[in-house]
Structure formats: structure tokens, C-alpha cells
């Protein structure tokens, strides 16, 4: 570990940390440059246990001993600065101990993710990174096997998604799938029922679906605003709904993931 005290915020070695609050810019640039951000010691620890490799770490003086315990054995630069310097650099107050620029891992093939899985979650078109992270946390905490994300779903490795997931996005197997015309045959060929959550006239109640659900199932959850699109619904083997009360038609997708997975795996 090489400790580098920050002398100037214009240091080109700090480029990975510039403008982290610009969501559109970071979403594009991080993928293009093959990196993602691990925020907090907890997330950094999970990333390291998952075998991910840090490019560098950003830390203030008081958190340096904790970071040393995590990366002291690695050949990685640790940029040390005053808290005010770090806030100016990244655009927000770094109060979780550390921020690490990590090498983005290569995503596995869909077949490899599905091979030993029984229950997987498909996130279709989610745009809120908070919801993506929360869904991953439900998958990890309730014991589903993997997550598949469609081409229109937000990046699970974006900083906010990783943080909200408490780093579980780094331990849950996941990958991207193609459009539904290609993805549906992949799931069916692997023996999965495609069960979509949607408000449809022919939807079955969650409890009824749970009683008769097959061994292998892909639970599909859609966009926060308009729900699942026509292609996803056409690919579905069954449409499922959570019974609601008091004039509420549905739950937030993060809450839905927890309810459905509890019913499928524990009820």
C-alpha cells in the first residue's frame, strides 16, 4: 500500500473521483473506463472478499487505520486528504470512511448464472439506483440465487446502488440479459417459469402462485413508473399480483421484491 498525501485536486491520478454526483456522466464514464465505486469500509471489504481489485482508495486521516487493515497488503495507492478536500473533489461529504475506485469485473454468461439457480429475479427497466440496490439486498437477504438485468435497467454497480445494497451487489451472482425475444428462450431452455409482477386482469394472487410454483422460477419486476412493457408481459408464463388494500394499487419495486421473495422462499 502506497500512501499518497493529496497536494492538489488537479492531480490526474484523482480523475476517477471527480464529479461523482453527476449521475449521467458517471453512469457512462464508469462503464467505459471499466470501474465502479465502493463507498464505505463495509462495501470495500465485501468487494475485496468477492475478489475485486481496487485501482485506488480515497480516505481522510481518521479512517486511515481502518483502510490499512483492509488494503495494507495490496499494491494500491491510498490517497490521503483533509475531509474538506475530499468533499470538494467528489462533490459530497465522505462520512463512511473510505471511497475506492474498483476495477469492474467481467460479467458472467447468462447460462453460467442460471446453471445452479432455482429462484432468480429479473429487473426490467428500473431507473432508480436506490431501487436496484434495495432489490439486490432483498435477493441476498431472503436467499434468492441470482439477479438478471435487462438492457434498460440502471447499472447495479453505480455507487448509490452498491451502497444501498450494503455491498450485496458484489456477492450476488448477476449479469445482463438481452432483449426479451432472446432472453425468454434462454430462461425457458434452462427450465425457468417466467413469473411477472404486474397489474393485469388475468394476474393470479401471490399466495395462489406460491402454492403451485415450479422449482425454477424467474420473478420479473418492472419500471418504477409504467411497470412492465409489452415484450416482458408477452414473454411471461404467469402474471402475479400482491393483493392490496385501502385503494393502494401496488408497492414500490423494492418492497415488492422483499414481499415476493419472502412468499416464494419462506412462507
PDB file of C-alpha atoms in Angstrom:
ATOM      1  CA  UNK A   1       0.000   0.000   0.000  1.00  0.00           C
ATOM      2  CA  UNK A   2       1.352   3.396  -1.013  1.00  0.00           C
ATOM      3  CA  UNK A   3       0.050   6.387   0.939  1.00  0.00           C
ATOM      4  CA  UNK A   4      -0.136   9.499  -1.235  1.00  0.00           C
ATOM      5  CA  UNK A   5      -0.986  12.760   0.514  1.00  0.00           C
ATOM      6  CA  UNK A   6      -3.121  14.949  -1.744  1.00  0.00           C
ATOM      7  CA  UNK A   7      -1.301  18.151  -2.654  1.00  0.00           C
ATOM      8  CA  UNK A   8      -3.540  19.305  -5.492  1.00  0.00           C
ATOM      9  CA  UNK A   9      -7.063  18.361  -6.553  1.00  0.00           C
ATOM     10  CA  UNK A  10      -5.861  18.687 -10.148  1.00  0.00           C
ATOM     11  CA  UNK A  11      -3.642  15.623  -9.725  1.00  0.00           C
ATOM     12  CA  UNK A  12      -4.526  13.433 -12.773  1.00  0.00           C
ATOM     13  CA  UNK A  13      -4.341  10.351 -10.545  1.00  0.00           C
ATOM     14  CA  UNK A  14      -7.551  11.565  -8.884  1.00  0.00           C
ATOM     15  CA  UNK A  15      -9.574  11.596 -12.118  1.00  0.00           C
ATOM     16  CA  UNK A  16     -11.672   8.580 -11.086  1.00  0.00           C
ATOM     17  CA  UNK A  17     -13.121  10.605  -8.197  1.00  0.00           C
ATOM     18  CA  UNK A  18     -14.069  13.822  -9.993  1.00  0.00           C
ATOM     19  CA  UNK A  19     -17.752  14.717 -10.340  1.00  0.00           C
ATOM     20  CA  UNK A  20     -19.298  11.726  -8.619  1.00  0.00           C
ATOM     21  CA  UNK A  21     -22.639  13.494  -8.200  1.00  0.00           C
ATOM     22  CA  UNK A  22     -23.221  13.759 -11.964  1.00  0.00           C
ATOM     23  CA  UNK A  23     -25.298  10.605 -12.414  1.00  0.00           C
ATOM     24  CA  UNK A  24     -25.491  10.599 -16.217  1.00  0.00           C
ATOM     25  CA  UNK A  25     -21.787  11.303 -16.598  1.00  0.00           C
ATOM     26  CA  UNK A  26     -20.696   8.702 -14.049  1.00  0.00           C
ATOM     27  CA  UNK A  27     -23.046   6.031 -15.366  1.00  0.00           C
ATOM     28  CA  UNK A  28     -21.481   6.333 -18.803  1.00  0.00           C
ATOM     29  CA  UNK A  29     -17.874   7.017 -17.840  1.00  0.00           C
ATOM     30  CA  UNK A  30     -17.554   4.297 -15.202  1.00  0.00           C
ATOM     31  CA  UNK A  31     -18.643   1.593 -17.621  1.00  0.00           C
ATOM     32  CA  UNK A  32     -16.453   2.986 -20.391  1.00  0.00           C
ATOM     33  CA  UNK A  33     -13.431   3.145 -18.111  1.00  0.00           C
ATOM     34  CA  UNK A  34     -14.078  -0.240 -16.514  1.00  0.00           C
ATOM     35  CA  UNK A  35     -14.525   0.910 -12.919  1.00  0.00           C
ATOM     36  CA  UNK A  36     -17.087   1.270 -10.176  1.00  0.00           C
ATOM     37  CA  UNK A  37     -17.057   2.991  -6.788  1.00  0.00           C
ATOM     38  CA  UNK A  38     -17.099   1.152  -3.461  1.00  0.00           C
ATOM     39  CA  UNK A  39     -18.256   3.571  -0.766  1.00  0.00           C
ATOM     40  CA  UNK A  40     -17.617   2.709   2.911  1.00  0.00           C
ATOM     41  CA  UNK A  41     -15.375   0.203   4.604  1.00  0.00           C
ATOM     42  CA  UNK A  42     -18.186  -2.367   4.677  1.00  0.00           C
ATOM     43  CA  UNK A  43     -18.653  -2.250   0.918  1.00  0.00           C
ATOM     44  CA  UNK A  44     -14.911  -2.200   0.263  1.00  0.00           C
ATOM     45  CA  UNK A  45     -14.479  -5.260   2.471  1.00  0.00           C
ATOM     46  CA  UNK A  46     -17.187  -7.138   0.586  1.00  0.00           C
ATOM     47  CA  UNK A  47     -15.664  -6.148  -2.737  1.00  0.00           C
ATOM     48  CA  UNK A  48     -12.280  -7.468  -1.661  1.00  0.00           C
ATOM     49  CA  UNK A  49     -13.798 -10.725  -0.378  1.00  0.00           C
ATOM     50  CA  UNK A  50     -15.504 -11.112  -3.759  1.00  0.00           C
ATOM     51  CA  UNK A  51     -12.087 -10.933  -5.402  1.00  0.00           C
ATOM     52  CA  UNK A  52     -12.490  -7.463  -6.870  1.00  0.00           C
ATOM     53  CA  UNK A  53      -9.373  -5.371  -7.353  1.00  0.00           C
ATOM     54  CA  UNK A  54      -9.042  -1.725  -6.212  1.00  0.00           C
ATOM     55  CA  UNK A  55      -7.430   0.819  -8.528  1.00  0.00           C
ATOM     56  CA  UNK A  56      -7.006   3.279  -5.651  1.00  0.00           C
ATOM     57  CA  UNK A  57      -8.591   4.340  -2.375  1.00  0.00           C
ATOM     58  CA  UNK A  58      -9.566   7.813  -1.150  1.00  0.00           C
ATOM     59  CA  UNK A  59      -9.575   8.362   2.623  1.00  0.00           C
ATOM     60  CA  UNK A  60      -9.319  11.023   5.331  1.00  0.00           C
ATOM     61  CA  UNK A  61      -6.795  10.853   8.173  1.00  0.00           C
ATOM     62  CA  UNK A  62      -9.098   9.473  10.855  1.00  0.00           C
ATOM     63  CA  UNK A  63     -10.147   6.494   8.752  1.00  0.00           C
ATOM     64  CA  UNK A  64      -6.677   5.576   7.519  1.00  0.00           C
ATOM     65  CA  UNK A  65      -6.021   2.827  10.137  1.00  0.00           C
ATOM     66  CA  UNK A  66      -9.244   1.044   9.142  1.00  0.00           C
ATOM     67  CA  UNK A  67      -8.352   1.239   5.450  1.00  0.00           C
ATOM     68  CA  UNK A  68      -4.861  -0.059   6.190  1.00  0.00           C
ATOM     69  CA  UNK A  69      -6.379  -3.174   7.741  1.00  0.00           C
ATOM     70  CA  UNK A  70      -8.285  -3.793   4.517  1.00  0.00           C
ATOM     71  CA  UNK A  71      -5.744  -2.971   1.805  1.00  0.00           C
ATOM     72  CA  UNK A  72      -2.429  -2.713   3.614  1.00  0.00           C
ATOM     73  CA  UNK A  73      -1.216  -5.929   1.961  1.00  0.00           C
ATOM     74  CA  UNK A  74      -2.107  -4.759  -1.561  1.00  0.00           C
ATOM     75  CA  UNK A  75      -0.084  -2.805  -4.096  1.00  0.00           C
ATOM     76  CA  UNK A  76      -2.571   0.052  -4.357  1.00  0.00           C
ATOM     77  CA  UNK A  77      -2.278   3.847  -3.912  1.00  0.00           C
ATOM     78  CA  UNK A  78      -4.236   5.287  -0.990  1.00  0.00           C
ATOM     79  CA  UNK A  79      -4.902   9.000  -1.457  1.00  0.00           C
ATOM     80  CA  UNK A  80      -4.998  10.781   1.893  1.00  0.00           C
ATOM     81  CA  UNK A  81      -6.617  14.202   2.240  1.00  0.00           C
ATOM     82  CA  UNK A  82      -8.451  16.576   4.550  1.00  0.00           C
ATOM     83  CA  UNK A  83     -12.192  15.994   4.739  1.00  0.00           C
ATOM     84  CA  UNK A  84     -12.829  19.406   3.151  1.00  0.00           C
ATOM     85  CA  UNK A  85     -10.503  18.489   0.260  1.00  0.00           C
ATOM     86  CA  UNK A  86     -12.274  15.203  -0.329  1.00  0.00           C
ATOM     87  CA  UNK A  87     -15.713  16.839  -0.243  1.00  0.00           C
ATOM     88  CA  UNK A  88     -14.615  19.377  -2.849  1.00  0.00           C
ATOM     89  CA  UNK A  89     -13.153  16.642  -5.036  1.00  0.00           C
ATOM     90  CA  UNK A  90     -16.058  14.199  -5.057  1.00  0.00           C
ATOM     91  CA  UNK A  91     -18.963  16.610  -4.537  1.00  0.00           C
ATOM     92  CA  UNK A  92     -20.344  15.289  -1.241  1.00  0.00           C
ATOM     93  CA  UNK A  93     -19.235  14.665   2.330  1.00  0.00           C
ATOM     94  CA  UNK A  94     -17.422  11.354   2.631  1.00  0.00           C
ATOM     95  CA  UNK A  95     -18.631  10.153   6.019  1.00  0.00           C
ATOM     96  CA  UNK A  96     -18.432   6.393   5.594  1.00  0.00           C
ATOM     97  CA  UNK A  97     -14.701   6.009   5.995  1.00  0.00           C
ATOM     98  CA  UNK A  98     -13.433   5.390   2.504  1.00  0.00           C
ATOM     99  CA  UNK A  99     -14.156   5.514  -1.188  1.00  0.00           C
ATOM    100  CA  UNK A 100     -12.411   3.108  -3.525  1.00  0.00           C
ATOM    101  CA  UNK A 101     -12.214   3.078  -7.304  1.00  0.00           C
ATOM    102  CA  UNK A 102     -12.524  -0.608  -8.186  1.00  0.00           C
ATOM    103  CA  UNK A 103     -11.827  -2.491 -11.375  1.00  0.00           C
ATOM    104  CA  UNK A 104     -15.200  -3.509 -12.843  1.00  0.00           C
ATOM    105  CA  UNK A 105     -15.391  -7.323 -13.099  1.00  0.00           C
ATOM    106  CA  UNK A 106     -16.309  -9.055 -16.350  1.00  0.00           C
ATOM    107  CA  UNK A 107     -19.941 -10.181 -16.229  1.00  0.00           C
ATOM    108  CA  UNK A 108     -20.561 -13.932 -16.457  1.00  0.00           C
ATOM    109  CA  UNK A 109     -22.553 -15.601 -19.210  1.00  0.00           C
ATOM    110  CA  UNK A 110     -26.296 -15.951 -18.608  1.00  0.00           C
ATOM    111  CA  UNK A 111     -26.051 -19.746 -18.765  1.00  0.00           C
ATOM    112  CA  UNK A 112     -23.416 -19.755 -16.034  1.00  0.00           C
ATOM    113  CA  UNK A 113     -25.576 -17.641 -13.724  1.00  0.00           C
ATOM    114  CA  UNK A 114     -28.627 -19.861 -14.303  1.00  0.00           C
ATOM    115  CA  UNK A 115     -26.890 -23.227 -14.131  1.00  0.00           C
ATOM    116  CA  UNK A 116     -27.368 -23.939 -10.411  1.00  0.00           C
ATOM    117  CA  UNK A 117     -30.067 -21.351  -9.670  1.00  0.00           C
ATOM    118  CA  UNK A 118     -33.628 -22.093  -8.616  1.00  0.00           C
ATOM    119  CA  UNK A 119     -35.085 -18.633  -7.963  1.00  0.00           C
ATOM    120  CA  UNK A 120     -33.783 -15.584  -9.832  1.00  0.00           C
ATOM    121  CA  UNK A 121     -35.003 -12.004 -10.019  1.00  0.00           C
ATOM    122  CA  UNK A 122     -35.156 -10.090 -13.298  1.00  0.00           C
ATOM    123  CA  UNK A 123     -35.002  -6.292 -13.023  1.00  0.00           C
ATOM    124  CA  UNK A 124     -36.563  -4.877 -16.176  1.00  0.00           C
ATOM    125  CA  UNK A 125     -36.066  -1.192 -16.887  1.00  0.00           C
ATOM    126  CA  UNK A 126     -35.516   0.066 -13.340  1.00  0.00           C
ATOM    127  CA  UNK A 127     -34.095   3.590 -13.493  1.00  0.00           C
ATOM    128  CA  UNK A 128     -33.677   4.406  -9.792  1.00  0.00           C
ATOM    129  CA  UNK A 129     -30.325   3.192  -8.470  1.00  0.00           C
ATOM    130  CA  UNK A 130     -31.775   3.091  -4.952  1.00  0.00           C
ATOM    131  CA  UNK A 131     -34.402   0.562  -6.044  1.00  0.00           C
ATOM    132  CA  UNK A 132     -31.811  -1.533  -7.850  1.00  0.00           C
ATOM    133  CA  UNK A 133     -29.663  -1.670  -4.726  1.00  0.00           C
ATOM    134  CA  UNK A 134     -32.643  -2.455  -2.488  1.00  0.00           C
ATOM    135  CA  UNK A 135     -33.729  -5.307  -4.762  1.00  0.00           C
ATOM    136  CA  UNK A 136     -30.250  -6.817  -4.583  1.00  0.00           C
ATOM    137  CA  UNK A 137     -30.357  -6.579  -0.804  1.00  0.00           C
ATOM    138  CA  UNK A 138     -33.687  -8.458  -0.788  1.00  0.00           C
ATOM    139  CA  UNK A 139     -32.230 -11.149  -3.043  1.00  0.00           C
ATOM    140  CA  UNK A 140     -29.226 -11.607  -0.778  1.00  0.00           C
ATOM    141  CA  UNK A 141     -31.098 -11.380   2.499  1.00  0.00           C
ATOM    142  CA  UNK A 142     -34.012 -13.649   1.562  1.00  0.00           C
ATOM    143  CA  UNK A 143     -31.953 -16.266  -0.233  1.00  0.00           C
ATOM    144  CA  UNK A 144     -32.709 -15.992  -3.940  1.00  0.00           C
ATOM    145  CA  UNK A 145     -29.912 -17.218  -6.175  1.00  0.00           C
ATOM    146  CA  UNK A 146     -29.186 -14.523  -8.752  1.00  0.00           C
ATOM    147  CA  UNK A 147     -30.268 -11.330 -10.497  1.00  0.00           C
ATOM    148  CA  UNK A 148     -30.633 -10.690 -14.211  1.00  0.00           C
ATOM    149  CA  UNK A 149     -30.894  -7.135 -15.504  1.00  0.00           C
ATOM    150  CA  UNK A 150     -32.301  -6.084 -18.854  1.00  0.00           C
ATOM    151  CA  UNK A 151     -30.552  -3.654 -21.221  1.00  0.00           C
ATOM    152  CA  UNK A 152     -32.695  -0.757 -19.948  1.00  0.00           C
ATOM    153  CA  UNK A 153     -32.033  -1.358 -16.247  1.00  0.00           C
ATOM    154  CA  UNK A 154     -29.724   1.019 -14.373  1.00  0.00           C
ATOM    155  CA  UNK A 155     -26.202  -0.086 -13.545  1.00  0.00           C
ATOM    156  CA  UNK A 156     -26.112  -2.257 -10.388  1.00  0.00           C
ATOM    157  CA  UNK A 157     -22.503  -1.174  -9.845  1.00  0.00           C
ATOM    158  CA  UNK A 158     -23.300   2.528  -9.718  1.00  0.00           C
ATOM    159  CA  UNK A 159     -22.176   3.981  -6.373  1.00  0.00           C
ATOM    160  CA  UNK A 160     -25.665   4.550  -4.924  1.00  0.00           C
ATOM    161  CA  UNK A 161     -26.882   1.089  -5.938  1.00  0.00           C
ATOM    162  CA  UNK A 162     -23.838  -0.549  -4.356  1.00  0.00           C
ATOM    163  CA  UNK A 163     -24.238   1.491  -1.162  1.00  0.00           C
ATOM    164  CA  UNK A 164     -27.991   0.858  -0.782  1.00  0.00           C
ATOM    165  CA  UNK A 165     -27.430  -2.855  -1.372  1.00  0.00           C
ATOM    166  CA  UNK A 166     -24.915  -2.781   1.522  1.00  0.00           C
ATOM    167  CA  UNK A 167     -22.424  -4.289  -0.896  1.00  0.00           C
ATOM    168  CA  UNK A 168     -24.554  -7.362  -1.618  1.00  0.00           C
ATOM    169  CA  UNK A 169     -24.498  -6.492  -5.326  1.00  0.00           C
ATOM    170  CA  UNK A 170     -20.863  -7.580  -5.090  1.00  0.00           C
ATOM    171  CA  UNK A 171     -21.715 -11.032  -3.757  1.00  0.00           C
ATOM    172  CA  UNK A 172     -24.981 -11.945  -5.510  1.00  0.00           C
ATOM    173  CA  UNK A 173     -24.391 -13.549  -8.930  1.00  0.00           C
ATOM    174  CA  UNK A 174     -25.767 -11.291 -11.647  1.00  0.00           C
ATOM    175  CA  UNK A 175     -25.429 -10.439 -15.301  1.00  0.00           C
ATOM    176  CA  UNK A 176     -27.189  -8.607 -18.104  1.00  0.00           C
ATOM    177  CA  UNK A 177     -29.612 -10.344 -20.430  1.00  0.00           C
ATOM    178  CA  UNK A 178     -30.549  -9.297 -23.989  1.00  0.00           C
ATOM    179  CA  UNK A 179     -33.979  -8.107 -25.112  1.00  0.00           C
ATOM    180  CA  UNK A 180     -36.916 -10.352 -24.232  1.00  0.00           C
ATOM    181  CA  UNK A 181     -37.147 -12.017 -27.642  1.00  0.00           C
ATOM    182  CA  UNK A 182     -33.738 -13.557 -26.884  1.00  0.00           C
ATOM    183  CA  UNK A 183     -33.894 -13.662 -23.099  1.00  0.00           C
ATOM    184  CA  UNK A 184     -37.180 -15.568 -22.789  1.00  0.00           C
ATOM    185  CA  UNK A 185     -35.909 -18.638 -24.707  1.00  0.00           C
ATOM    186  CA  UNK A 186     -32.761 -18.608 -22.546  1.00  0.00           C
ATOM    187  CA  UNK A 187     -34.877 -18.819 -19.401  1.00  0.00           C
ATOM    188  CA  UNK A 188     -37.286 -21.390 -20.812  1.00  0.00           C
ATOM    189  CA  UNK A 189     -34.485 -23.587 -22.133  1.00  0.00           C
ATOM    190  CA  UNK A 190     -32.983 -23.590 -18.625  1.00  0.00           C
ATOM    191  CA  UNK A 191     -36.311 -24.748 -17.200  1.00  0.00           C
ATOM    192  CA  UNK A 192     -37.483 -21.474 -15.643  1.00  0.00           C
ATOM    193  CA  UNK A 193     -41.051 -20.267 -15.391  1.00  0.00           C
ATOM    194  CA  UNK A 194     -41.223 -16.526 -16.109  1.00  0.00           C
ATOM    195  CA  UNK A 195     -43.456 -15.016 -13.423  1.00  0.00           C
ATOM    196  CA  UNK A 196     -44.010 -11.279 -13.825  1.00  0.00           C
ATOM    197  CA  UNK A 197     -45.333  -8.840 -11.240  1.00  0.00           C
ATOM    198  CA  UNK A 198     -47.926  -6.616 -12.884  1.00  0.00           C
ATOM    199  CA  UNK A 199     -51.421  -5.189 -12.561  1.00  0.00           C
ATOM    200  CA  UNK A 200     -53.262  -7.277 -15.147  1.00  0.00           C
ATOM    201  CA  UNK A 201     -56.796  -8.595 -15.379  1.00  0.00           C
ATOM    202  CA  UNK A 202     -55.537 -12.184 -15.590  1.00  0.00           C
ATOM    203  CA  UNK A 203     -52.991 -11.865 -12.761  1.00  0.00           C
ATOM    204  CA  UNK A 204     -53.084 -14.510 -10.037  1.00  0.00           C
ATOM    205  CA  UNK A 205     -52.710 -13.697  -6.356  1.00  0.00           C
ATOM    206  CA  UNK A 206     -49.270 -14.179  -4.876  1.00  0.00           C
ATOM    207  CA  UNK A 207     -50.464 -16.812  -2.395  1.00  0.00           C
ATOM    208  CA  UNK A 208     -52.066 -18.912  -5.152  1.00  0.00           C
ATOM    209  CA  UNK A 209     -48.940 -18.712  -7.307  1.00  0.00           C
ATOM    210  CA  UNK A 210     -46.712 -19.648  -4.392  1.00  0.00           C
ATOM    211  CA  UNK A 211     -48.649 -22.844  -3.678  1.00  0.00           C
ATOM    212  CA  UNK A 212     -48.162 -24.172  -7.201  1.00  0.00           C
ATOM    213  CA  UNK A 213     -44.943 -22.533  -8.307  1.00  0.00           C
ATOM    214  CA  UNK A 214     -42.416 -24.757 -10.113  1.00  0.00           C
ATOM    215  CA  UNK A 215     -38.957 -25.457  -8.777  1.00  0.00           C
ATOM    216  CA  UNK A 216     -37.237 -22.964 -11.061  1.00  0.00           C
ATOM    217  CA  UNK A 217     -38.726 -19.514 -11.458  1.00  0.00           C
ATOM    218  CA  UNK A 218     -37.638 -16.115 -12.750  1.00  0.00           C
ATOM    219  CA  UNK A 219     -39.503 -13.323 -10.944  1.00  0.00           C
ATOM    220  CA  UNK A 220     -39.716 -10.232 -13.168  1.00  0.00           C
ATOM    221  CA  UNK A 221     -40.162  -6.704 -11.795  1.00  0.00           C
ATOM    222  CA  UNK A 222     -40.622  -3.648 -13.968  1.00  0.00           C
ATOM    223  CA  UNK A 223     -40.051   0.073 -14.232  1.00  0.00           C
ATOM    224  CA  UNK A 224     -40.995   2.300 -11.299  1.00  0.00           C
ATOM    225  CA  UNK A 225     -43.383   4.380 -13.396  1.00  0.00           C
ATOM    226  CA  UNK A 226     -45.021   2.346 -16.140  1.00  0.00           C
ATOM    227  CA  UNK A 227     -44.273  -1.170 -14.917  1.00  0.00           C
ATOM    228  CA  UNK A 228     -43.510  -3.971 -17.329  1.00  0.00           C
ATOM    229  CA  UNK A 229     -43.517  -3.387 -21.045  1.00  0.00           C
ATOM    230  CA  UNK A 230     -45.396  -5.295 -23.713  1.00  0.00           C
ATOM    231  CA  UNK A 231     -42.464  -7.562 -24.584  1.00  0.00           C
ATOM    232  CA  UNK A 232     -41.915  -8.629 -20.970  1.00  0.00           C
ATOM    233  CA  UNK A 233     -45.585  -9.403 -20.471  1.00  0.00           C
ATOM    234  CA  UNK A 234     -45.728 -11.342 -23.735  1.00  0.00           C
ATOM    235  CA  UNK A 235     -42.776 -13.440 -22.573  1.00  0.00           C
ATOM    236  CA  UNK A 236     -44.392 -14.217 -19.221  1.00  0.00           C
ATOM    237  CA  UNK A 237     -45.780 -17.631 -18.348  1.00  0.00           C
ATOM    238  CA  UNK A 238     -47.815 -16.175 -15.494  1.00  0.00           C
ATOM    239  CA  UNK A 239     -48.597 -12.702 -14.169  1.00  0.00           C
ATOM    240  CA  UNK A 240     -48.679 -12.340 -10.378  1.00  0.00           C
ATOM    241  CA  UNK A 241     -50.061  -9.608  -8.146  1.00  0.00           C
ATOM    242  CA  UNK A 242     -49.808  -8.786  -4.457  1.00  0.00           C
ATOM    243  CA  UNK A 243     -53.323  -8.221  -3.013  1.00  0.00           C
ATOM    244  CA  UNK A 244     -53.600  -4.609  -1.846  1.00  0.00           C
ATOM    245  CA  UNK A 245     -55.953  -2.639   0.400  1.00  0.00           C
ATOM    246  CA  UNK A 246     -57.182   0.915   1.067  1.00  0.00           C
ATOM    247  CA  UNK A 247     -57.104   1.960  -2.562  1.00  0.00           C
ATOM    248  CA  UNK A 248     -53.368   1.346  -2.971  1.00  0.00           C
ATOM    249  CA  UNK A 249     -52.716  -0.428  -6.262  1.00  0.00           C
ATOM    250  CA  UNK A 250     -49.123  -1.564  -5.758  1.00  0.00           C
ATOM    251  CA  UNK A 251     -45.941  -1.380  -3.703  1.00  0.00           C
ATOM    252  CA  UNK A 252     -42.638   0.227  -4.538  1.00  0.00           C
ATOM    253  CA  UNK A 253     -40.492  -2.213  -6.503  1.00  0.00           C
ATOM    254  CA  UNK A 254     -38.025  -2.510  -3.613  1.00  0.00           C
ATOM    255  CA  UNK A 255     -40.808  -3.532  -1.220  1.00  0.00           C
ATOM    256  CA  UNK A 256     -42.289  -5.823  -3.859  1.00  0.00           C
ATOM    257  CA  UNK A 257     -39.028  -7.723  -4.183  1.00  0.00           C
ATOM    258  CA  UNK A 258     -38.964  -8.400  -0.444  1.00  0.00           C
ATOM    259  CA  UNK A 259     -42.616  -9.480  -0.243  1.00  0.00           C
ATOM    260  CA  UNK A 260     -42.476 -11.771  -3.270  1.00  0.00           C
ATOM    261  CA  UNK A 261     -39.205 -13.422  -2.298  1.00  0.00           C
ATOM    262  CA  UNK A 262     -40.404 -13.999   1.253  1.00  0.00           C
ATOM    263  CA  UNK A 263     -43.548 -15.630  -0.096  1.00  0.00           C
ATOM    264  CA  UNK A 264     -41.650 -17.717  -2.627  1.00  0.00           C
ATOM    265  CA  UNK A 265     -38.858 -18.877  -0.335  1.00  0.00           C
ATOM    266  CA  UNK A 266     -40.099 -18.737   3.266  1.00  0.00           C
ATOM    267  CA  UNK A 267     -43.880 -18.516   3.615  1.00  0.00           C
TER     268      UNK A 267
END
